[in-house]
Amino acid sequence: MDIGEITARLTRRFGPSVAEWCARVPQQAAGAAARWDLVLGDVMPPGASSVVVACARGGVPLALKLSPDPVFLAEQASALRHFAPSGRVPAVVAEADGALLMEAVQPGTPADELPTPPSPRQWADLVRTLHAAPAPDHPWRSLRARCEEAYARIGRRLPEPSVADHISTETWTRAQHRCRALLDTQPQVLLHGDLHLGNVLDGGRTLVAIDPRPCVGDPCFDVVDYALAAAGHEGVPARATAVARAASLDPDRLHEWCRALAPMIAIAHLDHDAARTELLTLAR
């Protein structure tokens, strides 16, 4: 277990104070293993807010998730239980403060590592199934709060020279205005809230969504990352139109979401000229 890598990764989300928690990850994993009779394996592909360890019990593959934010992890477990009737999320096996034990998704290849990405119809089927869950009976966070937090957090990078060379304050402000206009007129469903290709796994016969950041808001939000992932190759407009139609969503509204979030995604693609150029063209 590479504590240095874990610390560097989680510091980007939680700040330097998370180092003390990271140093205790081996002991936390061992404690969970003793509590739930687990055989621990390797650390799984990294996420921004947690450490996931492959494990097994009685030969059954499972995944142990640990996070320095136990409130976030409890909310995620609640969302997984809410979406469970869809069959499109991993089942929660057990839960404790700061630890979550889930079934392992098999074969589990992330959608962004598949030889061919999911088709618009496959993505639409996943989203429609998740959104068909019963009406929320929990005071979930709003999409407005989620977006405000994301613009504030990512916006702190605007002064960095590598970002400022491509994204102006005017571009960022225009994106925020577009987002607020969409939020003022949004439908309300419980969203996965972080449905990008890295959070969707090959479950064999179906796609399976992991790591929800649940919030209530516009169903278009759960397809916008998929649409923006086509920047620089397939093209965002073509993919957005196809997935909107397959999911029975308003293509114009999805296009506006793409324009609102394009600068955020562009920051992750500063070294990819074709993707960055298309994303910033969308943001104009």
XYZ file of C-alpha atoms in Angstrom:
284
model
C 0.000 0.000 0.000
C 1.620 3.250 -1.192
C 0.832 5.751 1.574
C 2.731 8.490 -0.266
C 0.511 8.135 -3.338
C -2.641 8.020 -1.213
C -1.593 11.130 0.706
C -0.713 13.102 -2.429
C -4.017 12.158 -4.070
C -6.308 12.924 -1.130
C -4.450 16.119 -0.241
C -5.731 17.600 -3.503
C -9.282 17.151 -2.196
C -8.949 17.548 1.583
C -5.807 19.609 2.106
C -2.569 18.820 3.995
C -4.348 17.893 7.230
C -5.500 14.623 5.632
C -1.954 13.208 5.900
C -2.554 11.950 9.444
C -5.637 10.012 8.306
C -3.737 8.578 5.336
C -0.982 7.263 7.596
C -3.599 5.191 9.425
C -5.097 3.595 6.295
C -3.310 0.220 6.758
C -4.583 0.004 10.350
C -8.090 1.030 9.280
C -8.137 -1.613 6.559
C -6.870 -4.243 8.995
C -9.554 -3.262 11.499
C -12.294 -3.595 8.884
C -10.868 -6.954 7.820
C -11.041 -8.216 11.389
C -14.557 -6.826 11.900
C -15.987 -8.313 8.705
C -13.763 -11.400 8.300
C -12.103 -10.185 5.112
C -9.005 -11.216 3.220
C -7.462 -8.002 1.923
C -5.989 -7.599 -1.547
C -4.535 -4.698 -3.500
C -5.566 -1.064 -3.495
C -7.915 -0.535 -6.428
C -7.733 2.307 -9.010
C -7.576 5.628 -7.182
C -10.427 8.036 -6.560
C -10.412 11.624 -5.350
C -12.095 11.149 -1.981
C -11.364 7.649 -0.750
C -9.188 4.549 -0.727
C -10.692 1.317 -2.109
C -9.151 -2.038 -1.282
C -10.018 -5.256 -3.108
C -10.959 -7.979 -0.659
C -12.909 -11.206 -0.307
C -14.978 -13.092 2.224
C -15.558 -16.785 1.825
C -14.138 -16.550 -1.688
C -16.672 -13.865 -2.696
C -14.974 -10.757 -4.140
C -15.826 -7.514 -2.362
C -14.570 -3.922 -2.233
C -13.684 -2.068 0.967
C -13.942 1.704 0.762
C -12.368 4.013 3.352
C -12.735 7.795 3.449
C -11.570 10.629 5.711
C -15.081 12.079 5.230
C -17.454 9.657 7.012
C -20.487 11.873 6.324
C -19.809 11.693 2.587
C -19.355 7.927 2.766
C -22.597 7.443 4.709
C -24.443 9.562 2.143
C -22.944 7.486 -0.636
C -24.073 4.270 1.055
C -27.578 5.696 1.384
C -27.619 6.574 -2.321
C -26.429 3.085 -3.293
C -29.269 1.575 -1.272
C -31.723 3.964 -2.920
C -30.537 2.986 -6.406
C -30.277 -0.738 -5.527
C -33.618 -1.739 -7.153
C -32.154 -0.671 -10.512
C -29.529 -3.424 -10.358
C -27.100 -0.834 -11.747
C -25.040 -0.098 -8.602
C -22.959 -2.367 -6.346
C -24.860 -3.723 -3.349
C -23.916 -2.447 0.106
C -22.777 -5.392 2.246
C -21.844 -3.617 5.484
C -21.159 -0.142 6.794
C -19.276 1.431 9.694
C -18.031 4.919 10.506
C -15.679 5.838 7.637
C -15.829 2.378 6.046
C -18.114 0.857 3.435
C -18.095 -2.769 2.244
C -19.656 -3.426 -1.167
C -19.976 -6.211 -3.662
C -17.258 -6.155 -6.323
C -18.305 -5.393 -9.891
C -17.093 -8.042 -12.329
C -15.207 -7.771 -14.627
C -15.151 -4.164 -13.450
C -13.275 -2.435 -16.280
C -13.942 1.329 -16.148
C -15.837 2.606 -19.175
C -13.004 4.982 -20.053
C -10.669 1.973 -20.414
C -12.912 -0.158 -22.627
C -11.757 -0.686 -26.246
C -15.028 0.897 -27.379
C -16.796 3.396 -25.118
C -20.426 2.786 -24.183
C -22.858 3.767 -26.919
C -25.310 6.647 -26.354
C -28.093 4.083 -26.018
C -26.185 2.123 -23.370
C -25.502 5.298 -21.391
C -29.116 6.398 -21.762
C -30.349 3.017 -20.522
C -28.133 3.319 -17.437
C -29.337 6.833 -16.674
C -33.016 6.091 -17.267
C -32.837 3.079 -14.969
C -31.174 5.055 -12.179
C -33.614 7.939 -12.514
C -36.571 5.553 -12.299
C -35.786 4.933 -8.612
C -38.616 5.907 -6.207
C -39.024 9.544 -5.259
C -36.361 10.606 -2.739
C -37.420 10.351 0.914
C -34.186 11.849 2.203
C -33.079 15.509 2.393
C -30.539 15.140 -0.407
C -28.246 17.975 -1.373
C -29.404 20.111 -4.294
C -27.625 20.210 -7.646
C -27.367 23.975 -7.166
C -25.232 23.491 -4.052
C -23.130 20.882 -5.852
C -22.468 23.202 -8.802
C -21.678 26.207 -6.611
C -19.139 24.135 -4.685
C -17.529 22.849 -7.890
C -17.205 26.291 -9.500
C -15.702 27.680 -6.290
C -13.270 24.795 -5.769
C -12.098 24.446 -9.367
C -12.220 28.213 -9.883
C -9.396 28.595 -7.387
C -7.125 27.251 -10.131
C -7.850 30.133 -12.529
C -4.759 32.156 -11.460
C -2.427 29.233 -12.228
C -0.406 30.184 -15.332
C -1.219 26.949 -17.170
C -4.938 27.567 -16.635
C -4.911 31.353 -17.120
C -3.252 30.901 -20.522
C -6.467 29.294 -21.792
C -9.387 30.188 -19.517
C -10.214 33.783 -18.701
C -12.285 35.077 -15.820
C -14.867 36.169 -18.406
C -15.157 32.610 -19.745
C -15.572 31.243 -16.232
C -18.201 33.851 -15.282
C -20.156 33.197 -18.481
C -20.194 29.473 -17.670
C -21.503 30.171 -14.170
C -24.307 32.349 -15.564
C -25.338 29.584 -17.961
C -25.344 27.079 -15.122
C -27.494 29.295 -12.903
C -30.017 29.816 -15.701
C -30.340 26.046 -16.100
C -30.676 25.525 -12.349
C -33.463 28.103 -12.198
C -35.577 26.006 -14.587
C -34.490 22.452 -13.766
C -36.636 19.343 -13.296
C -36.058 17.402 -10.073
C -34.841 13.795 -9.876
C -32.311 12.074 -7.650
C -29.064 12.127 -9.615
C -25.999 9.944 -9.371
C -24.232 13.293 -9.483
C -20.777 12.197 -10.680
C -21.543 9.987 -13.665
C -18.387 10.213 -15.754
C -16.818 7.307 -17.639
C -14.407 6.522 -14.803
C -17.349 5.942 -12.457
C -19.103 3.459 -14.738
C -17.860 -0.139 -14.846
C -18.389 -3.077 -17.145
C -20.677 -5.342 -15.160
C -20.725 -8.075 -17.788
C -24.219 -7.800 -19.217
C -24.853 -4.203 -18.092
C -23.057 -1.028 -17.116
C -22.789 -0.424 -13.359
C -22.413 2.992 -11.725
C -20.137 3.464 -8.711
C -19.147 6.335 -6.403
C -22.331 8.440 -6.477
C -22.332 12.011 -5.204
C -26.117 12.174 -4.876
C -28.048 15.372 -5.353
C -31.466 16.386 -6.629
C -31.783 18.237 -9.916
C -31.800 18.138 -13.710
C -31.571 14.640 -15.277
C -29.385 16.115 -18.039
C -26.611 16.446 -15.464
C -26.057 12.677 -15.408
C -25.284 12.590 -19.149
C -23.280 15.793 -19.569
C -19.904 14.254 -18.619
C -20.500 11.460 -21.127
C -21.224 14.026 -23.838
C -18.192 16.171 -22.989
C -15.912 13.124 -23.058
C -16.323 13.141 -26.856
C -14.403 16.425 -27.169
C -11.514 16.261 -29.598
C -12.530 13.069 -31.392
C -16.177 12.099 -31.893
C -17.355 15.634 -31.145
C -19.540 16.854 -28.289
C -22.585 18.016 -30.319
C -23.014 14.670 -32.086
C -22.715 12.623 -28.905
C -24.886 15.015 -26.886
C -27.676 14.896 -29.467
C -27.538 11.091 -29.684
C -27.589 10.471 -25.927
C -30.286 13.096 -25.307
C -32.575 11.487 -27.848
C -31.893 7.989 -26.500
C -32.639 9.149 -22.948
C -35.697 11.236 -23.943
C -34.001 14.436 -22.763
C -34.088 17.898 -24.343
C -31.039 18.094 -26.681
C -30.932 21.907 -26.475
C -30.911 21.810 -22.698
C -28.142 19.216 -22.647
C -26.142 21.361 -25.081
C -26.432 24.294 -22.655
C -25.172 22.082 -19.825
C -22.217 21.142 -22.027
C -21.443 24.811 -22.584
C -21.766 25.566 -18.858
C -19.422 22.786 -17.737
C -16.974 22.833 -20.646
C -14.442 25.167 -18.923
C -14.255 22.865 -15.893
C -13.568 19.845 -18.083
C -11.079 21.840 -20.178
C -8.895 22.311 -17.097
C -8.404 18.539 -17.031
C -7.465 18.558 -20.742
C -4.999 21.439 -20.958
C -2.367 19.154 -22.533
C -4.786 17.733 -25.119
C -5.029 20.361 -27.836
C -8.012 18.975 -29.768
C -10.165 18.340 -26.678
C -9.219 21.647 -25.046
C -9.944 23.607 -28.207
C -13.374 22.050 -28.679
C -14.326 22.522 -25.043
C -13.310 26.181 -24.992
C -15.092 26.786 -28.283
C -18.242 25.410 -26.667
C -17.761 27.787 -23.729
C -17.845 30.913 -25.874
